[in-house]
XYZ file of C-alpha atoms in Angstrom:
627
model
C 71.361 18.359 -116.166
C 72.040 16.276 -112.992
C 75.093 17.041 -110.936
C 78.301 15.029 -111.098
C 77.460 13.359 -107.778
C 73.859 12.615 -108.715
C 74.348 8.825 -108.667
C 75.786 9.022 -105.174
C 72.603 10.741 -103.979
C 70.491 7.987 -105.527
C 72.481 5.313 -103.708
C 72.224 7.268 -100.441
C 68.421 7.451 -100.777
C 68.304 3.656 -101.146
C 70.467 3.188 -98.041
C 68.148 5.424 -96.047
C 64.930 3.763 -97.324
C 66.104 0.192 -96.743
C 67.489 1.143 -93.336
C 63.971 2.306 -92.402
C 62.523 -0.965 -93.725
C 65.001 -3.003 -91.667
C 64.174 -0.954 -88.558
C 60.433 -1.514 -89.074
C 60.999 -5.255 -89.496
C 63.123 -5.295 -86.348
C 60.313 -3.550 -84.470
C 57.839 -6.184 -85.689
C 60.114 -9.007 -84.538
C 60.630 -7.418 -81.126
C 56.838 -7.204 -80.651
C 56.017 -10.690 -81.895
C 54.643 -11.609 -78.429
C 53.148 -8.207 -77.607
C 49.376 -8.474 -77.111
C 47.419 -6.148 -79.385
C 50.423 -5.195 -81.520
C 49.673 -4.680 -85.205
C 52.258 -5.503 -87.818
C 53.787 -2.392 -89.409
C 55.158 -1.923 -92.902
C 57.295 0.767 -94.489
C 55.864 2.237 -97.682
C 58.560 2.911 -100.289
C 57.936 5.296 -103.176
C 60.207 6.415 -105.996
C 61.316 10.029 -105.745
C 60.087 12.544 -108.237
C 62.027 12.201 -111.487
C 64.428 14.916 -112.583
C 63.431 16.410 -115.921
C 66.401 17.225 -118.066
C 66.859 18.440 -121.597
C 68.854 15.403 -122.652
C 67.368 13.210 -125.317
C 66.465 10.501 -122.834
C 63.995 12.823 -121.021
C 63.541 12.321 -117.271
C 65.934 10.685 -114.846
C 64.959 8.874 -111.653
C 66.171 10.341 -108.388
C 66.007 7.310 -106.082
C 63.593 6.100 -103.412
C 62.029 7.443 -100.196
C 60.358 5.822 -97.192
C 57.123 7.846 -97.156
C 55.276 6.316 -94.197
C 55.162 3.478 -91.685
C 51.613 2.152 -91.398
C 49.663 -0.652 -89.725
C 48.288 -3.658 -91.531
C 44.671 -3.865 -90.276
C 41.461 -4.964 -91.971
C 38.263 -3.304 -90.691
C 36.202 -6.195 -92.054
C 37.912 -8.704 -89.774
C 37.856 -6.253 -86.881
C 34.086 -5.865 -87.250
C 33.581 -9.631 -87.439
C 35.690 -10.065 -84.311
C 33.778 -7.407 -82.369
C 30.376 -8.836 -83.330
C 31.432 -12.339 -82.347
C 33.049 -11.110 -79.126
C 29.778 -9.426 -78.107
C 27.848 -12.672 -78.569
C 30.541 -14.610 -76.719
C 30.409 -12.152 -73.810
C 26.617 -12.513 -73.655
C 26.616 -16.297 -73.334
C 29.672 -16.512 -71.094
C 28.002 -14.354 -68.427
C 24.689 -16.190 -68.807
C 26.389 -19.556 -68.471
C 28.313 -18.442 -65.372
C 25.142 -17.508 -63.489
C 22.866 -20.209 -64.945
C 25.267 -22.818 -63.567
C 24.697 -21.275 -60.141
C 20.903 -21.276 -60.562
C 21.027 -24.909 -61.622
C 23.037 -25.657 -58.491
C 20.289 -24.163 -56.314
C 17.845 -26.833 -57.511
C 20.129 -29.850 -57.145
C 18.944 -32.803 -55.090
C 21.675 -35.395 -54.537
C 23.914 -36.998 -51.950
C 25.720 -33.712 -51.360
C 22.711 -31.412 -51.260
C 19.204 -32.276 -50.096
C 16.670 -30.673 -52.415
C 12.960 -30.381 -53.030
C 12.220 -33.956 -54.121
C 13.717 -35.496 -50.971
C 12.172 -32.961 -48.589
C 8.763 -33.151 -50.281
C 8.779 -36.969 -50.180
C 9.794 -36.942 -46.497
C 6.889 -34.642 -45.661
C 4.357 -36.941 -47.313
C 5.963 -40.012 -45.733
C 5.417 -38.353 -42.353
C 1.850 -37.542 -43.386
C 1.287 -41.213 -44.255
C 2.611 -42.236 -40.826
C 0.257 -39.712 -39.240
C -2.653 -41.367 -41.028
C -2.558 -44.340 -38.654
C -1.440 -42.311 -35.624
C -3.477 -39.137 -35.999
C -3.907 -38.646 -32.267
C -0.214 -39.159 -31.440
C 1.236 -35.717 -30.769
C 4.835 -36.849 -31.371
C 3.901 -38.167 -34.825
C 2.000 -34.956 -35.489
C 5.040 -32.965 -34.418
C 7.234 -34.987 -36.802
C 5.008 -34.111 -39.757
C 4.805 -30.431 -38.759
C 8.612 -30.296 -38.544
C 8.924 -31.833 -42.014
C 6.466 -29.257 -43.355
C 8.535 -26.489 -41.775
C 11.686 -27.946 -43.378
C 9.918 -27.665 -46.749
C 9.130 -24.005 -46.029
C 12.710 -23.382 -44.924
C 13.939 -24.939 -48.163
C 11.881 -22.480 -50.194
C 12.925 -19.572 -47.940
C 16.573 -20.486 -48.557
C 15.987 -20.957 -52.291
C 14.417 -17.515 -52.547
C 17.259 -15.980 -50.525
C 19.822 -17.583 -52.838
C 18.044 -16.288 -55.946
C 17.707 -12.808 -54.438
C 21.387 -12.855 -53.504
C 22.249 -13.818 -57.068
C 20.120 -10.951 -58.369
C 22.001 -8.546 -56.081
C 25.343 -9.909 -57.305
C 24.316 -9.446 -60.937
C 23.100 -5.942 -60.129
C 26.499 -5.001 -58.697
C 28.274 -6.516 -61.685
C 26.122 -4.356 -63.961
C 27.387 -1.305 -62.082
C 30.966 -2.531 -62.455
C 30.502 -3.082 -66.192
C 29.048 0.411 -66.636
C 32.060 1.909 -64.839
C 34.292 -0.048 -67.199
C 32.427 1.284 -70.244
C 32.839 4.857 -68.958
C 36.550 4.312 -68.363
C 37.045 2.928 -71.874
C 35.098 5.843 -73.382
C 37.314 8.359 -71.617
C 40.507 6.599 -72.711
C 39.373 6.293 -76.344
C 38.485 10.016 -76.498
C 41.903 10.915 -75.069
C 43.647 8.619 -77.565
C 41.664 10.176 -80.420
C 43.054 13.562 -79.438
C 46.642 12.305 -79.135
C 46.439 10.410 -82.433
C 45.197 13.495 -84.271
C 47.896 15.654 -82.697
C 50.474 13.370 -84.294
C 48.798 12.645 -87.604
C 47.821 16.221 -88.541
C 51.581 16.870 -88.602
C 52.115 14.076 -91.107
C 53.050 11.276 -88.704
C 51.381 7.947 -88.019
C 50.439 7.115 -84.409
C 50.605 3.350 -84.848
C 51.235 2.443 -81.214
C 48.395 4.695 -80.032
C 46.086 3.140 -82.616
C 47.008 -0.291 -81.243
C 46.117 0.852 -77.751
C 42.769 2.180 -78.991
C 42.012 -1.040 -80.841
C 42.649 -3.057 -77.650
C 40.134 -0.904 -75.815
C 37.529 -1.465 -78.543
C 38.184 -5.222 -78.316
C 37.504 -5.068 -74.583
C 34.410 -2.905 -75.077
C 32.985 -5.329 -77.655
C 32.800 -8.045 -74.998
C 30.510 -5.819 -72.912
C 28.221 -4.251 -75.534
C 27.666 -4.283 -79.282
C 30.254 -1.998 -80.895
C 30.501 -0.164 -84.193
C 33.284 2.252 -85.142
C 33.259 4.933 -87.816
C 36.431 6.765 -88.880
C 36.199 9.638 -91.334
C 38.729 12.146 -92.619
C 38.587 15.687 -91.294
C 38.172 17.999 -94.273
C 37.886 21.721 -94.830
C 35.032 23.416 -96.654
C 36.720 22.701 -99.981
C 36.883 18.969 -99.283
C 40.633 18.929 -98.712
C 41.935 16.506 -96.095
C 43.390 18.329 -93.087
C 45.387 15.312 -91.962
C 43.326 14.121 -89.004
C 40.358 11.773 -88.638
C 37.145 11.760 -86.617
C 36.755 8.445 -84.785
C 33.247 7.596 -83.552
C 32.301 4.673 -81.295
C 28.661 3.510 -81.255
C 27.406 1.028 -78.631
C 24.014 -0.688 -78.938
C 23.143 1.840 -81.654
C 23.927 4.897 -79.479
C 26.970 7.187 -79.736
C 29.493 6.752 -76.908
C 32.558 8.561 -78.301
C 32.632 11.225 -81.002
C 36.179 12.377 -81.711
C 37.574 14.050 -78.590
C 34.177 14.049 -76.862
C 32.669 11.138 -74.952
C 29.472 10.385 -73.070
C 29.101 8.543 -69.784
C 26.497 6.140 -68.456
C 25.073 6.365 -64.959
C 23.554 3.740 -62.656
C 20.479 5.048 -60.841
C 18.807 3.033 -58.085
C 15.164 2.372 -58.964
C 12.569 3.422 -56.403
C 10.165 0.848 -57.802
C 10.194 -2.847 -58.691
C 9.476 -4.573 -61.984
C 8.507 -7.853 -60.354
C 7.092 -8.771 -56.968
C 10.245 -10.437 -55.648
C 12.858 -8.048 -57.047
C 15.433 -6.925 -54.508
C 15.461 -3.240 -53.674
C 17.878 -0.821 -55.284
C 18.172 -2.416 -58.722
C 19.958 -0.082 -61.103
C 18.539 1.604 -64.164
C 21.230 2.642 -66.643
C 20.805 6.081 -68.196
C 22.914 8.508 -70.213
C 24.307 11.085 -67.806
C 23.956 13.987 -70.252
C 20.317 13.411 -71.229
C 18.868 11.141 -68.544
C 17.508 8.881 -71.312
C 17.529 5.131 -70.759
C 20.396 3.134 -72.220
C 19.264 0.379 -74.581
C 20.970 -2.540 -72.842
C 18.537 -5.376 -73.557
C 17.116 -4.614 -76.988
C 16.971 -7.168 -79.800
C 19.945 -5.628 -81.589
C 22.051 -5.370 -78.421
C 24.545 -8.003 -77.308
C 27.505 -8.417 -74.978
C 27.922 -9.419 -71.358
C 25.862 -6.421 -70.205
C 22.805 -7.723 -72.039
C 23.343 -11.169 -70.515
C 23.464 -9.614 -67.043
C 20.224 -7.706 -67.612
C 18.504 -10.846 -68.882
C 19.574 -12.712 -65.752
C 18.667 -9.892 -63.379
C 15.355 -8.836 -64.981
C 14.380 -11.686 -67.310
C 10.766 -12.735 -66.726
C 10.375 -14.536 -70.059
C 8.294 -11.549 -71.247
C 5.423 -12.516 -68.932
C 4.808 -9.056 -67.463
C 1.154 -8.206 -66.932
C -0.356 -6.361 -69.873
C -3.799 -5.150 -70.804
C -5.891 -2.294 -72.156
C -6.689 1.000 -70.439
C -10.434 1.149 -69.676
C -10.644 4.109 -67.312
C -8.459 7.036 -66.231
C -8.899 9.476 -63.348
C -6.550 12.062 -61.898
C -5.346 9.510 -59.344
C -5.731 6.100 -60.989
C -5.532 4.050 -64.164
C -7.737 1.001 -64.700
C -6.869 -1.770 -67.127
C -8.484 -4.953 -68.359
C -6.042 -7.885 -68.521
C -6.243 -10.817 -70.933
C -8.182 -13.872 -69.746
C -6.483 -16.448 -67.562
C -4.864 -14.097 -65.020
C -5.341 -15.272 -61.432
C -3.704 -14.895 -58.045
C -1.324 -17.845 -58.469
C 0.401 -16.329 -61.517
C 0.293 -12.722 -60.319
C 3.834 -11.317 -60.120
C 3.333 -7.564 -60.287
C 5.068 -5.406 -57.710
C 3.108 -3.772 -54.914
C 4.671 -0.466 -55.991
C 5.863 -0.175 -59.574
C 5.478 1.377 -62.995
C 3.000 1.306 -65.842
C 4.163 1.909 -69.399
C 1.712 3.390 -71.890
C 2.888 4.547 -75.331
C 6.539 4.560 -74.146
C 5.704 6.807 -71.188
C 5.915 5.577 -67.600
C 3.535 6.216 -64.705
C 4.508 5.280 -61.141
C 1.871 3.648 -58.965
C 1.887 3.247 -55.163
C -0.688 0.449 -54.764
C -3.249 -1.514 -56.724
C -6.538 -3.348 -56.386
C -8.185 -5.980 -58.574
C -11.655 -7.373 -59.198
C -11.952 -11.150 -59.162
C -14.925 -13.104 -60.479
C -16.370 -16.239 -58.871
C -14.132 -18.440 -61.007
C -11.103 -16.869 -59.363
C -10.103 -14.975 -62.512
C -9.007 -11.338 -62.316
C -11.128 -9.192 -64.615
C -9.670 -5.720 -63.950
C -6.889 -3.845 -62.157
C -6.904 -0.342 -60.728
C -3.521 1.276 -60.090
C -3.283 4.213 -57.674
C -0.807 6.728 -59.100
C 1.988 8.451 -57.194
C 1.566 11.710 -59.126
C -1.869 12.947 -60.085
C -2.699 13.447 -63.746
C -3.818 16.744 -65.193
C -7.573 16.877 -65.854
C -7.084 18.382 -69.301
C -4.802 15.480 -70.153
C -7.454 13.004 -69.015
C -10.252 14.674 -70.974
C -8.129 14.573 -74.122
C -8.574 10.801 -74.068
C -4.949 10.108 -74.958
C -4.749 7.033 -72.729
C -8.147 5.512 -73.452
C -8.000 1.998 -74.983
C -4.196 2.126 -75.154
C -2.050 -0.933 -74.467
C -0.443 -0.863 -71.026
C 2.305 -2.959 -69.430
C 2.877 -3.300 -65.719
C 6.617 -3.473 -65.033
C 8.712 -4.603 -67.982
C 8.417 -7.600 -70.264
C 12.079 -8.619 -70.307
C 13.368 -11.450 -72.476
C 15.298 -14.325 -70.943
C 14.545 -16.674 -68.068
C 16.304 -14.863 -65.252
C 15.885 -14.643 -61.495
C 12.380 -13.051 -61.667
C 11.164 -15.887 -63.895
C 12.290 -18.607 -61.495
C 10.990 -16.696 -58.478
C 7.632 -16.351 -60.217
C 7.486 -20.036 -61.138
C 8.278 -21.081 -57.562
C 5.631 -18.696 -56.219
C 3.045 -20.069 -58.635
C 3.717 -23.613 -57.473
C 3.592 -22.648 -53.787
C 0.345 -20.708 -54.157
C -1.380 -23.566 -55.962
C -0.122 -26.236 -53.588
C -0.481 -24.304 -50.330
C -3.964 -23.099 -51.298
C -5.271 -26.629 -51.864
C -3.539 -27.868 -48.723
C -5.032 -25.025 -46.658
C -8.480 -25.421 -48.225
C -8.631 -29.041 -47.094
C -7.318 -28.110 -43.664
C -9.934 -25.376 -43.236
C -12.642 -27.948 -43.863
C -11.423 -29.914 -40.833
C -11.006 -29.506 -37.077
C -8.055 -29.922 -34.751
C -7.794 -32.526 -31.975
C -9.820 -30.277 -29.672
C -12.630 -30.128 -32.255
C -11.943 -26.447 -32.980
C -12.150 -25.116 -36.559
C -8.778 -25.316 -38.309
C -7.279 -22.260 -40.021
C -4.560 -22.127 -42.655
C -1.697 -24.547 -41.981
C 0.684 -22.772 -44.364
C 0.904 -18.999 -43.926
C 2.927 -16.039 -45.184
C 5.049 -14.080 -42.704
C 6.526 -10.888 -44.107
C 9.567 -8.998 -42.852
C 7.505 -6.736 -40.575
C 6.053 -9.721 -38.723
C 2.622 -9.598 -40.349
C 1.066 -13.032 -40.825
C -1.362 -13.799 -43.649
C -3.615 -16.846 -43.200
C -5.619 -16.362 -46.428
C -9.013 -16.307 -44.754
C -10.592 -14.443 -47.658
C -9.640 -17.035 -50.249
C -10.667 -20.663 -49.909
C -12.432 -23.676 -51.399
C -14.837 -26.261 -50.067
C -13.934 -29.855 -49.204
C -14.122 -30.811 -52.893
C -11.839 -27.998 -54.024
C -14.555 -25.726 -55.416
C -13.604 -22.044 -55.224
C -15.375 -20.017 -52.543
C -15.350 -16.339 -51.582
C -16.335 -14.972 -48.215
C -19.017 -12.778 -49.810
C -21.162 -14.965 -52.052
C -23.678 -12.209 -52.797
C -21.413 -10.046 -54.957
C -20.508 -11.114 -58.535
C -17.002 -9.716 -58.077
C -14.598 -9.709 -55.200
C -12.069 -6.888 -54.727
C -8.570 -7.646 -53.506
C -5.858 -5.172 -52.511
C -2.071 -5.222 -52.751
C -1.605 -3.961 -49.178
C -3.537 -3.224 -46.018
C -4.491 -4.820 -42.733
C -4.083 -8.624 -42.716
C -7.424 -8.796 -40.864
C -9.053 -7.414 -43.980
C -9.986 -10.403 -46.137
C -9.493 -8.254 -49.245
C -5.738 -8.172 -48.607
C -5.423 -11.604 -46.954
C -4.957 -13.388 -50.292
C -2.388 -15.722 -51.799
C -0.743 -12.792 -53.586
C 1.027 -12.239 -50.256
C 2.533 -15.755 -50.337
C 6.005 -16.066 -51.852
C 8.934 -18.433 -51.458
C 10.632 -15.887 -49.219
C 7.890 -15.806 -46.569
C 6.064 -19.155 -46.653
C 5.930 -20.795 -43.213
C 3.926 -23.182 -41.049
C 1.351 -21.534 -38.808
C 2.966 -20.671 -35.464
C 0.035 -22.279 -33.625
C 0.849 -25.664 -35.163
C 4.535 -25.363 -34.322
C 3.866 -24.581 -30.650
C 0.891 -26.934 -30.365
C 0.880 -30.055 -32.600
C -2.791 -30.599 -31.721
C -3.538 -27.651 -34.023
C -3.641 -29.604 -37.254
C -6.718 -31.075 -38.919
C -6.610 -34.756 -39.776
C -10.396 -35.165 -39.963
C -13.453 -33.087 -40.755
C -15.108 -34.325 -37.529
C -13.541 -35.846 -34.402
C -16.723 -36.312 -32.379
C -16.628 -40.018 -33.230
C -12.953 -40.307 -32.265
C -9.635 -38.544 -32.789
C -8.274 -41.269 -35.063
C -10.316 -40.126 -38.064
C -8.205 -39.202 -41.110
C -10.471 -38.271 -44.025
C -8.624 -34.923 -44.394
C -5.269 -36.728 -44.581
C -6.573 -38.887 -47.417
C -7.415 -35.752 -49.385
C -4.057 -34.169 -48.544
C -2.196 -37.264 -49.771
C -3.681 -36.800 -53.224
C -1.802 -33.513 -53.511
C 1.482 -35.377 -53.847
C 0.867 -37.093 -57.181
C -2.844 -37.257 -58.026
C -3.649 -33.585 -58.598
C -2.308 -31.275 -61.298
C -0.624 -28.489 -59.362
C 1.937 -26.843 -61.614
C 1.955 -26.477 -65.397
C -0.270 -29.495 -65.946
C 1.745 -31.841 -63.733
C 1.627 -33.077 -60.163
C 3.385 -31.486 -57.200
C 6.121 -34.128 -56.927
C 7.216 -33.263 -60.486
C 7.682 -29.579 -59.674
C 11.460 -29.833 -59.423
C 11.759 -31.767 -62.688
C 9.587 -29.196 -64.466
C 11.617 -26.259 -63.200
C 14.919 -28.045 -63.749
C 13.951 -28.678 -67.351
C 13.690 -24.895 -67.821
C 17.067 -24.074 -66.319
C 18.713 -27.122 -67.907
C 17.512 -26.184 -71.389
C 18.590 -22.582 -70.860
C 21.982 -23.672 -69.494
C 22.543 -26.146 -72.320
C 21.644 -23.462 -74.852
C 24.160 -21.100 -73.244
C 26.813 -23.846 -73.269
C 26.257 -24.593 -76.956
C 26.381 -20.940 -77.998
C 29.332 -20.209 -75.734
C 31.273 -23.048 -77.320
C 30.202 -22.039 -80.833
C 31.264 -18.420 -80.393
C 34.501 -19.497 -78.691
C 35.369 -21.582 -81.749
C 34.395 -18.718 -84.039
C 36.601 -16.378 -82.027
C 39.580 -18.635 -82.735
C 38.708 -18.833 -86.426
C 38.092 -15.091 -86.841
C 41.133 -14.335 -84.678
C 43.306 -16.406 -87.012
C 41.911 -14.565 -90.039
C 42.498 -11.278 -88.296
C 46.046 -12.195 -87.326
C 46.809 -13.327 -90.847
C 46.562 -9.653 -91.774
C 47.664 -7.764 -88.679
C 49.697 -10.328 -86.751
C 53.481 -10.711 -86.806
C 54.671 -13.924 -88.458
C 58.227 -14.780 -87.426
C 59.070 -16.593 -90.672
C 57.666 -13.804 -92.820
C 59.593 -11.161 -90.883
C 62.791 -13.221 -91.156
C 62.382 -13.316 -94.945
C 61.684 -9.571 -94.984
C 64.826 -8.995 -92.946
C 66.918 -10.934 -95.473
C 65.205 -9.186 -98.376
C 65.895 -5.698 -97.011
C 69.421 -6.695 -95.993
C 70.185 -7.746 -99.559
C 68.667 -4.550 -100.883
C 70.729 -2.536 -98.420
C 73.873 -4.409 -99.492
C 73.115 -3.655 -103.126
C 72.609 0.026 -102.298
C 75.965 -0.054 -100.488
C 77.490 -1.609 -103.613
C 76.084 1.291 -105.622
C 77.822 3.726 -103.273
C 81.055 1.738 -103.552
C 80.936 1.697 -107.370
C 80.081 5.369 -107.528
C 82.981 6.085 -105.137
C 85.419 4.304 -107.473
C 84.029 6.211 -110.446
C 84.443 9.536 -108.687
C 87.953 8.571 -107.623
C 88.848 7.833 -111.230
C 87.185 11.054 -112.353
C 88.792 13.317 -109.787
C 92.219 11.789 -109.242
C 93.108 10.209 -112.571
C 91.407 12.419 -115.142
C 92.600 15.784 -116.276
C 95.918 17.511 -116.806
């Protein structure tokens, strides 16, 4: 049988429960503008009924506030994280693609390729009728040097951008490590509270904010499971796991860190030195930053830094020795498109082999038929005899998706090699004003001061390909060596970073061929007529003429930039939409909280009324009843 004051206890339980509800609502209202705050609710449950022997059976004992929990929906969280990763990817791409597009501009503010190229050919046309005038010659040579300087500057700008992206990758990795450490620490603190029956709502909010931030950098997935004993009973805590790009970053109180390691090799010929590889610090295994399933700003940065539009050299292993690997490339590979690094890596069956130099055999059509790579570390003879590498697919460098800095560097180099080769070939068929044989007008000058004049690679006056040794069916070229060796003096050495006008022509304007023969007079200009055709009458780059080079390259970057703009805008709009859906569950609505406040106030008032009524009843019972 319940006690005499049983009703008073019931009313007191209601006062306590609704007081907790009012306090929770007040906390929500006070955090209405707090970023990352999740709306909290008080869960009310009826107390266990009192079983009595009276005919009416059990009697209710009031209400209790059992817990204060967050209102979150994992479905909307997951949608937000996935969208935020895609948004981060295209935001970073757009930021840097805008800069790349700016490098190619040609307008009133910035003089670009089209203007400089046209000025050079205008000077060449003037030289046509004044071929013996040294001042006119000097004007053309200066314009040609301005063209070279333009490409030198363009390459420097692209390399600088690649360095900037590389440093941002390092910064992003440090941010990921910092977030991982904080999440692991929060996991521990949350469990310390919740195994004792509490709810660490504020700490969970802090953890969720970190996951939001992480999702902008990489693809994120979270898994939270109850900690149970061997009998399957819940021990009160949870195990919270964070997976990025399909790999575990945080597992409960433990976390892993990523490390940036400077590469001692290059993926592409024009890559800057010291590009970072990202590996897991505990295993040394590569981090999957640019896979198909990955996303986030980190993937965008890797695509911009390493993206070569998946055009890395590939082929099939045809021969293996202890010190070298030979491969046969697909047809159509020639010097103009060659973008492999002088020192780099080969990948065969997911295993890498470092090489220190390479050589290639070229047929009389100018096509490369085989490559031999000289390895840094010798292979074991038993491994070679096992035949594991024979006929296997091999990739030189990495075939990275996206049109990044390496892609544009490669495209510029291809144009320069095609154009400069034809220009030099015509020049080499002529003589200077002193009737001396003309060498290459455009040369390559590397950082060590070595000059390449491409004497082992030329054509005749009609553009037919020639090699210095016409007796051999194949011609071997090398990635490095003495520039006096024709086997290394090839257009592979020519890039946008080192193209220049021959120093002889700069110091002596007479050293430039305008005619194939000046014995009948120095005003001959048959070579100039052939050179003029290179402006618009000859296909130089991707099936178009030289003057259209900028338009062709701009179409690439413009399409890529427009694509990034469209996706960035799309995912920005989706972020708003998903954010609204997310906030409809976890956000604080001022009107809703105001109604809750009134609702709990009324309930509290009613509970107070119960206490008041019970007080009057007890007063009557105690003071006015009895003898």
